[in-house]
């Protein structure tokens, strides 16, 4: 059976990664979390002092240091998934923090950052058999992907999911803080000049505000199997 490219785009905290991981496992495909890549670059910027006390990002300094950013996914035998490594250091937990979430959208809006990561992503998917999620996978990274999905949900629903997830990880945050972060990321992601978050014309839209994970997966899995069979 032939292999296809599956692109999953959408707003933050819509469960893109959860669905993408499960779908890849079910199909025997490679999964790539592009959000983790942008989060790792954001962590690099924070750790190097490129964000000042006022919360202003020094884009020029980050661009200058981009050649020093080395990213790779390393399989984790305990979880059965792959962890994000930044310059040979496992940063999988650090990149999921609110500290990183607060700056990932401005970093991801930088043209040079996107160019560097898109090139890596396209190389990863050149042989197909891949499920990749992010903001511009179906529009920029793989515009010819055989299956494109666009995930959405209300800001309130997404903030509640994210808030629960952060509390379970032991972070001290309020729901109001998380909702504000979700809404700000939506604004930046949708209005940035370079590769803004938009639904590809041929993408299937999934509003999962009132949809459980199981129902989402079953529907998407069926879509994927049909497209794969048609493409074979």
PDB file of C-alpha atoms in Angstrom:
ATOM      1  CA  UNK A   1       0.000   0.000   0.000  1.00  0.00           C
ATOM      2  CA  UNK A   2       1.304   3.448  -0.913  1.00  0.00           C
ATOM      3  CA  UNK A   3       2.244   6.035   1.657  1.00  0.00           C
ATOM      4  CA  UNK A   4       0.897   9.575   1.859  1.00  0.00           C
ATOM      5  CA  UNK A   5       1.686  12.821   3.650  1.00  0.00           C
ATOM      6  CA  UNK A   6      -0.794  13.906   6.318  1.00  0.00           C
ATOM      7  CA  UNK A   7      -0.752  17.577   7.348  1.00  0.00           C
ATOM      8  CA  UNK A   8      -2.597  18.635  10.501  1.00  0.00           C
ATOM      9  CA  UNK A   9      -2.896  22.373  11.149  1.00  0.00           C
ATOM     10  CA  UNK A  10      -4.957  24.422  13.544  1.00  0.00           C
ATOM     11  CA  UNK A  11      -5.110  26.598  16.612  1.00  0.00           C
ATOM     12  CA  UNK A  12      -3.131  25.988  19.799  1.00  0.00           C
ATOM     13  CA  UNK A  13      -4.486  23.453  22.295  1.00  0.00           C
ATOM     14  CA  UNK A  14      -6.867  21.785  19.843  1.00  0.00           C
ATOM     15  CA  UNK A  15      -5.285  18.390  20.405  1.00  0.00           C
ATOM     16  CA  UNK A  16      -3.391  18.334  17.094  1.00  0.00           C
ATOM     17  CA  UNK A  17      -0.379  16.546  18.543  1.00  0.00           C
ATOM     18  CA  UNK A  18      -2.464  13.969  20.412  1.00  0.00           C
ATOM     19  CA  UNK A  19      -4.396  13.050  17.278  1.00  0.00           C
ATOM     20  CA  UNK A  20      -1.289  13.156  15.070  1.00  0.00           C
ATOM     21  CA  UNK A  21       0.688  10.837  17.379  1.00  0.00           C
ATOM     22  CA  UNK A  22      -2.132   8.323  17.581  1.00  0.00           C
ATOM     23  CA  UNK A  23      -2.801   8.450  13.845  1.00  0.00           C
ATOM     24  CA  UNK A  24       0.873   7.924  13.022  1.00  0.00           C
ATOM     25  CA  UNK A  25       1.037   4.946  15.384  1.00  0.00           C
ATOM     26  CA  UNK A  26      -2.092   3.392  13.852  1.00  0.00           C
ATOM     27  CA  UNK A  27      -0.764   3.792  10.304  1.00  0.00           C
ATOM     28  CA  UNK A  28       2.847   2.910  11.081  1.00  0.00           C
ATOM     29  CA  UNK A  29       3.897   6.408   9.960  1.00  0.00           C
ATOM     30  CA  UNK A  30       6.518   8.810  11.313  1.00  0.00           C
ATOM     31  CA  UNK A  31       5.164  11.590  13.539  1.00  0.00           C
ATOM     32  CA  UNK A  32       6.731  15.061  13.649  1.00  0.00           C
ATOM     33  CA  UNK A  33       5.653  17.683  16.190  1.00  0.00           C
ATOM     34  CA  UNK A  34       6.694  20.946  14.527  1.00  0.00           C
ATOM     35  CA  UNK A  35       5.395  22.909  17.499  1.00  0.00           C
ATOM     36  CA  UNK A  36       8.120  21.300  19.611  1.00  0.00           C
ATOM     37  CA  UNK A  37      10.699  22.624  17.160  1.00  0.00           C
ATOM     38  CA  UNK A  38       9.461  26.218  17.458  1.00  0.00           C
ATOM     39  CA  UNK A  39       9.225  25.833  21.229  1.00  0.00           C
ATOM     40  CA  UNK A  40      12.837  24.648  21.343  1.00  0.00           C
ATOM     41  CA  UNK A  41      14.020  27.715  19.418  1.00  0.00           C
ATOM     42  CA  UNK A  42      11.985  29.850  21.844  1.00  0.00           C
ATOM     43  CA  UNK A  43      13.669  28.157  24.797  1.00  0.00           C
ATOM     44  CA  UNK A  44      17.036  28.864  23.168  1.00  0.00           C
ATOM     45  CA  UNK A  45      16.105  32.557  22.891  1.00  0.00           C
ATOM     46  CA  UNK A  46      14.977  32.723  26.524  1.00  0.00           C
ATOM     47  CA  UNK A  47      18.052  30.922  27.834  1.00  0.00           C
ATOM     48  CA  UNK A  48      20.350  33.261  25.907  1.00  0.00           C
ATOM     49  CA  UNK A  49      18.707  36.410  27.253  1.00  0.00           C
ATOM     50  CA  UNK A  50      17.103  37.477  23.987  1.00  0.00           C
ATOM     51  CA  UNK A  51      13.898  38.430  25.836  1.00  0.00           C
ATOM     52  CA  UNK A  52      14.296  41.434  28.154  1.00  0.00           C
ATOM     53  CA  UNK A  53      12.479  42.276  31.397  1.00  0.00           C
ATOM     54  CA  UNK A  54       9.756  44.077  29.437  1.00  0.00           C
ATOM     55  CA  UNK A  55       9.061  40.911  27.467  1.00  0.00           C
ATOM     56  CA  UNK A  56      10.574  42.312  24.265  1.00  0.00           C
ATOM     57  CA  UNK A  57      12.223  39.838  21.904  1.00  0.00           C
ATOM     58  CA  UNK A  58      15.586  40.706  20.336  1.00  0.00           C
ATOM     59  CA  UNK A  59      14.911  39.140  16.931  1.00  0.00           C
ATOM     60  CA  UNK A  60      18.228  40.259  15.433  1.00  0.00           C
ATOM     61  CA  UNK A  61      20.216  38.543  18.199  1.00  0.00           C
ATOM     62  CA  UNK A  62      18.254  35.319  17.747  1.00  0.00           C
ATOM     63  CA  UNK A  63      18.676  35.376  13.962  1.00  0.00           C
ATOM     64  CA  UNK A  64      22.412  35.870  14.416  1.00  0.00           C
ATOM     65  CA  UNK A  65      22.625  32.798  16.659  1.00  0.00           C
ATOM     66  CA  UNK A  66      20.342  30.520  14.591  1.00  0.00           C
ATOM     67  CA  UNK A  67      23.298  28.577  13.119  1.00  0.00           C
ATOM     68  CA  UNK A  68      24.021  27.414  16.682  1.00  0.00           C
ATOM     69  CA  UNK A  69      20.541  25.877  17.056  1.00  0.00           C
ATOM     70  CA  UNK A  70      20.629  22.122  16.483  1.00  0.00           C
ATOM     71  CA  UNK A  71      17.326  20.255  16.778  1.00  0.00           C
ATOM     72  CA  UNK A  72      16.542  16.565  16.642  1.00  0.00           C
ATOM     73  CA  UNK A  73      13.910  14.103  17.798  1.00  0.00           C
ATOM     74  CA  UNK A  74      15.217  11.189  19.854  1.00  0.00           C
ATOM     75  CA  UNK A  75      13.061   8.089  20.551  1.00  0.00           C
ATOM     76  CA  UNK A  76      12.132   7.655  24.223  1.00  0.00           C
ATOM     77  CA  UNK A  77      11.979   3.928  25.037  1.00  0.00           C
ATOM     78  CA  UNK A  78       9.941   4.548  28.200  1.00  0.00           C
ATOM     79  CA  UNK A  79       7.144   6.560  26.587  1.00  0.00           C
ATOM     80  CA  UNK A  80       7.334   5.048  23.115  1.00  0.00           C
ATOM     81  CA  UNK A  81       7.492   8.564  21.685  1.00  0.00           C
ATOM     82  CA  UNK A  82      10.233  10.933  20.585  1.00  0.00           C
ATOM     83  CA  UNK A  83      11.616  13.740  22.738  1.00  0.00           C
ATOM     84  CA  UNK A  84      12.832  17.110  21.497  1.00  0.00           C
ATOM     85  CA  UNK A  85      16.569  17.640  21.886  1.00  0.00           C
ATOM     86  CA  UNK A  86      18.101  21.120  21.662  1.00  0.00           C
ATOM     87  CA  UNK A  87      21.860  21.033  21.145  1.00  0.00           C
ATOM     88  CA  UNK A  88      22.006  17.457  22.474  1.00  0.00           C
ATOM     89  CA  UNK A  89      19.962  18.259  25.602  1.00  0.00           C
ATOM     90  CA  UNK A  90      16.515  16.760  26.247  1.00  0.00           C
ATOM     91  CA  UNK A  91      14.180  19.755  26.597  1.00  0.00           C
ATOM     92  CA  UNK A  92      10.870  17.941  26.127  1.00  0.00           C
ATOM     93  CA  UNK A  93       9.513  19.025  29.525  1.00  0.00           C
ATOM     94  CA  UNK A  94      10.930  22.561  29.524  1.00  0.00           C
ATOM     95  CA  UNK A  95       9.417  23.491  26.160  1.00  0.00           C
ATOM     96  CA  UNK A  96       5.880  22.716  27.396  1.00  0.00           C
ATOM     97  CA  UNK A  97       5.975  25.359  30.140  1.00  0.00           C
ATOM     98  CA  UNK A  98       3.934  28.580  30.224  1.00  0.00           C
ATOM     99  CA  UNK A  99       7.256  30.472  30.124  1.00  0.00           C
ATOM    100  CA  UNK A 100       7.886  29.119  26.629  1.00  0.00           C
ATOM    101  CA  UNK A 101       4.216  29.312  25.582  1.00  0.00           C
ATOM    102  CA  UNK A 102       4.246  33.049  26.220  1.00  0.00           C
ATOM    103  CA  UNK A 103       6.897  33.703  23.562  1.00  0.00           C
ATOM    104  CA  UNK A 104       6.610  30.904  21.015  1.00  0.00           C
ATOM    105  CA  UNK A 105       4.283  32.821  18.663  1.00  0.00           C
ATOM    106  CA  UNK A 106       6.582  35.891  18.317  1.00  0.00           C
ATOM    107  CA  UNK A 107       9.565  33.595  17.725  1.00  0.00           C
ATOM    108  CA  UNK A 108       7.631  31.527  15.174  1.00  0.00           C
ATOM    109  CA  UNK A 109       6.740  34.728  13.308  1.00  0.00           C
ATOM    110  CA  UNK A 110      10.402  35.418  12.480  1.00  0.00           C
ATOM    111  CA  UNK A 111      11.050  34.732   8.792  1.00  0.00           C
ATOM    112  CA  UNK A 112      14.540  33.301   9.302  1.00  0.00           C
ATOM    113  CA  UNK A 113      13.330  30.931  12.019  1.00  0.00           C
ATOM    114  CA  UNK A 114      10.525  29.635   9.813  1.00  0.00           C
ATOM    115  CA  UNK A 115      12.818  29.222   6.818  1.00  0.00           C
ATOM    116  CA  UNK A 116      15.277  27.156   8.850  1.00  0.00           C
ATOM    117  CA  UNK A 117      12.627  24.888  10.372  1.00  0.00           C
ATOM    118  CA  UNK A 118      10.528  24.480   7.215  1.00  0.00           C
ATOM    119  CA  UNK A 119      13.627  23.265   5.378  1.00  0.00           C
ATOM    120  CA  UNK A 120      14.231  20.647   8.103  1.00  0.00           C
ATOM    121  CA  UNK A 121      10.572  19.607   8.071  1.00  0.00           C
ATOM    122  CA  UNK A 122      10.448  19.187   4.300  1.00  0.00           C
ATOM    123  CA  UNK A 123      13.568  17.025   4.443  1.00  0.00           C
ATOM    124  CA  UNK A 124      11.919  14.848   7.121  1.00  0.00           C
ATOM    125  CA  UNK A 125       8.883  14.263   4.919  1.00  0.00           C
ATOM    126  CA  UNK A 126      10.495  13.746   1.517  1.00  0.00           C
ATOM    127  CA  UNK A 127       9.739   9.995   1.546  1.00  0.00           C
ATOM    128  CA  UNK A 128       6.114  10.435   2.719  1.00  0.00           C
ATOM    129  CA  UNK A 129       4.620   8.070   5.301  1.00  0.00           C
ATOM    130  CA  UNK A 130       4.546  10.998   7.727  1.00  0.00           C
ATOM    131  CA  UNK A 131       2.046  12.793   9.956  1.00  0.00           C
ATOM    132  CA  UNK A 132       3.090  16.355  10.760  1.00  0.00           C
ATOM    133  CA  UNK A 133       1.201  18.938  12.789  1.00  0.00           C
ATOM    134  CA  UNK A 134       1.666  22.681  13.154  1.00  0.00           C
ATOM    135  CA  UNK A 135       0.321  25.959  11.789  1.00  0.00           C
ATOM    136  CA  UNK A 136       1.424  25.985   8.140  1.00  0.00           C
ATOM    137  CA  UNK A 137       1.983  22.342   7.240  1.00  0.00           C
ATOM    138  CA  UNK A 138      -0.781  22.132   4.644  1.00  0.00           C
ATOM    139  CA  UNK A 139      -0.213  25.624   3.281  1.00  0.00           C
ATOM    140  CA  UNK A 140       3.597  25.992   3.247  1.00  0.00           C
ATOM    141  CA  UNK A 141       5.529  22.894   4.317  1.00  0.00           C
ATOM    142  CA  UNK A 142       3.521  20.314   2.343  1.00  0.00           C
ATOM    143  CA  UNK A 143       1.042  22.152   0.098  1.00  0.00           C
ATOM    144  CA  UNK A 144       0.649  18.940  -1.941  1.00  0.00           C
ATOM    145  CA  UNK A 145      -0.144  16.708   1.056  1.00  0.00           C
ATOM    146  CA  UNK A 146      -2.731  14.078   0.139  1.00  0.00           C
ATOM    147  CA  UNK A 147      -4.671  14.615   3.388  1.00  0.00           C
ATOM    148  CA  UNK A 148      -4.976  17.968   5.156  1.00  0.00           C
ATOM    149  CA  UNK A 149      -6.837  18.569   8.401  1.00  0.00           C
ATOM    150  CA  UNK A 150      -7.566  21.840  10.188  1.00  0.00           C
ATOM    151  CA  UNK A 151      -8.338  21.606  13.909  1.00  0.00           C
ATOM    152  CA  UNK A 152     -10.300  24.256  15.755  1.00  0.00           C
ATOM    153  CA  UNK A 153     -12.260  24.748  18.989  1.00  0.00           C
ATOM    154  CA  UNK A 154     -13.485  27.686  21.049  1.00  0.00           C
ATOM    155  CA  UNK A 155     -10.800  29.622  22.979  1.00  0.00           C
ATOM    156  CA  UNK A 156     -12.565  28.786  26.249  1.00  0.00           C
ATOM    157  CA  UNK A 157     -12.547  25.052  25.523  1.00  0.00           C
ATOM    158  CA  UNK A 158      -8.888  25.114  24.530  1.00  0.00           C
ATOM    159  CA  UNK A 159      -7.891  27.168  27.579  1.00  0.00           C
ATOM    160  CA  UNK A 160      -9.693  24.720  29.882  1.00  0.00           C
ATOM    161  CA  UNK A 161      -7.817  21.783  28.324  1.00  0.00           C
ATOM    162  CA  UNK A 162      -4.475  23.558  28.577  1.00  0.00           C
ATOM    163  CA  UNK A 163      -5.160  24.704  32.152  1.00  0.00           C
ATOM    164  CA  UNK A 164      -5.921  21.139  33.250  1.00  0.00           C
ATOM    165  CA  UNK A 165      -2.775  19.875  31.532  1.00  0.00           C
ATOM    166  CA  UNK A 166      -0.561  22.481  33.214  1.00  0.00           C
ATOM    167  CA  UNK A 167      -2.029  21.823  36.661  1.00  0.00           C
ATOM    168  CA  UNK A 168      -1.346  18.111  36.226  1.00  0.00           C
ATOM    169  CA  UNK A 169       2.287  19.001  35.511  1.00  0.00           C
ATOM    170  CA  UNK A 170       2.497  20.996  38.741  1.00  0.00           C
ATOM    171  CA  UNK A 171       2.586  24.500  37.233  1.00  0.00           C
ATOM    172  CA  UNK A 172       1.020  27.322  39.247  1.00  0.00           C
ATOM    173  CA  UNK A 173      -1.218  29.135  36.788  1.00  0.00           C
ATOM    174  CA  UNK A 174      -4.742  30.511  36.678  1.00  0.00           C
ATOM    175  CA  UNK A 175      -7.392  29.786  34.074  1.00  0.00           C
ATOM    176  CA  UNK A 176      -7.486  33.519  33.229  1.00  0.00           C
ATOM    177  CA  UNK A 177      -3.742  33.507  32.465  1.00  0.00           C
ATOM    178  CA  UNK A 178      -4.071  30.473  30.202  1.00  0.00           C
ATOM    179  CA  UNK A 179      -7.081  31.918  28.356  1.00  0.00           C
ATOM    180  CA  UNK A 180      -5.207  35.181  27.782  1.00  0.00           C
ATOM    181  CA  UNK A 181      -2.229  33.234  26.416  1.00  0.00           C
ATOM    182  CA  UNK A 182      -4.459  31.197  24.081  1.00  0.00           C
ATOM    183  CA  UNK A 183      -6.190  34.304  22.722  1.00  0.00           C
ATOM    184  CA  UNK A 184      -2.892  36.171  22.254  1.00  0.00           C
ATOM    185  CA  UNK A 185      -1.338  33.230  20.429  1.00  0.00           C
ATOM    186  CA  UNK A 186      -4.400  33.063  18.157  1.00  0.00           C
ATOM    187  CA  UNK A 187      -4.008  36.751  17.351  1.00  0.00           C
ATOM    188  CA  UNK A 188      -0.292  36.536  16.569  1.00  0.00           C
ATOM    189  CA  UNK A 189      -0.520  33.249  14.659  1.00  0.00           C
ATOM    190  CA  UNK A 190      -3.391  34.483  12.479  1.00  0.00           C
ATOM    191  CA  UNK A 191      -2.073  37.968  11.707  1.00  0.00           C
ATOM    192  CA  UNK A 192       1.677  37.459  11.253  1.00  0.00           C
ATOM    193  CA  UNK A 193       3.105  38.343   7.835  1.00  0.00           C
ATOM    194  CA  UNK A 194       5.075  35.120   7.343  1.00  0.00           C
ATOM    195  CA  UNK A 195       3.033  31.912   6.999  1.00  0.00           C
ATOM    196  CA  UNK A 196      -0.029  33.006   9.001  1.00  0.00           C
ATOM    197  CA  UNK A 197      -2.351  30.368  10.411  1.00  0.00           C
ATOM    198  CA  UNK A 198      -4.933  29.799   7.679  1.00  0.00           C
ATOM    199  CA  UNK A 199      -7.009  26.834   6.620  1.00  0.00           C
ATOM    200  CA  UNK A 200      -5.864  25.355   3.312  1.00  0.00           C
ATOM    201  CA  UNK A 201      -8.641  25.374   0.712  1.00  0.00           C
ATOM    202  CA  UNK A 202      -8.580  21.587   0.461  1.00  0.00           C
ATOM    203  CA  UNK A 203      -8.311  20.904   4.211  1.00  0.00           C
ATOM    204  CA  UNK A 204     -11.012  19.120   6.212  1.00  0.00           C
ATOM    205  CA  UNK A 205     -12.072  21.268   9.169  1.00  0.00           C
ATOM    206  CA  UNK A 206     -12.636  19.681  12.579  1.00  0.00           C
ATOM    207  CA  UNK A 207     -14.265  21.762  15.308  1.00  0.00           C
ATOM    208  CA  UNK A 208     -13.727  19.538  18.316  1.00  0.00           C
ATOM    209  CA  UNK A 209     -15.209  21.865  20.964  1.00  0.00           C
ATOM    210  CA  UNK A 210     -17.828  19.214  21.737  1.00  0.00           C
ATOM    211  CA  UNK A 211     -16.071  16.183  20.305  1.00  0.00           C
ATOM    212  CA  UNK A 212     -14.296  13.525  22.345  1.00  0.00           C
ATOM    213  CA  UNK A 213     -10.853  12.214  21.466  1.00  0.00           C
ATOM    214  CA  UNK A 214     -12.160   8.790  20.482  1.00  0.00           C
ATOM    215  CA  UNK A 215     -14.710  10.187  18.022  1.00  0.00           C
ATOM    216  CA  UNK A 216     -12.103  12.510  16.497  1.00  0.00           C
ATOM    217  CA  UNK A 217      -9.588   9.724  16.054  1.00  0.00           C
ATOM    218  CA  UNK A 218     -12.084   7.284  14.517  1.00  0.00           C
ATOM    219  CA  UNK A 219     -13.292   9.834  11.974  1.00  0.00           C
ATOM    220  CA  UNK A 220      -9.803  11.007  11.039  1.00  0.00           C
ATOM    221  CA  UNK A 221      -8.457   7.458  10.882  1.00  0.00           C
ATOM    222  CA  UNK A 222     -11.230   6.539   8.428  1.00  0.00           C
ATOM    223  CA  UNK A 223     -10.451   9.591   6.281  1.00  0.00           C
ATOM    224  CA  UNK A 224      -6.783   8.601   6.213  1.00  0.00           C
ATOM    225  CA  UNK A 225      -7.475   4.961   5.276  1.00  0.00           C
ATOM    226  CA  UNK A 226      -9.735   6.048   2.417  1.00  0.00           C
ATOM    227  CA  UNK A 227      -7.159   8.493   1.035  1.00  0.00           C
ATOM    228  CA  UNK A 228      -4.354   5.914   1.342  1.00  0.00           C
ATOM    229  CA  UNK A 229      -6.426   3.264  -0.440  1.00  0.00           C
ATOM    230  CA  UNK A 230      -7.352   5.738  -3.197  1.00  0.00           C
ATOM    231  CA  UNK A 231      -3.712   6.789  -3.598  1.00  0.00           C
ATOM    232  CA  UNK A 232      -2.381   3.219  -3.749  1.00  0.00           C
TER     233      UNK A 232
END
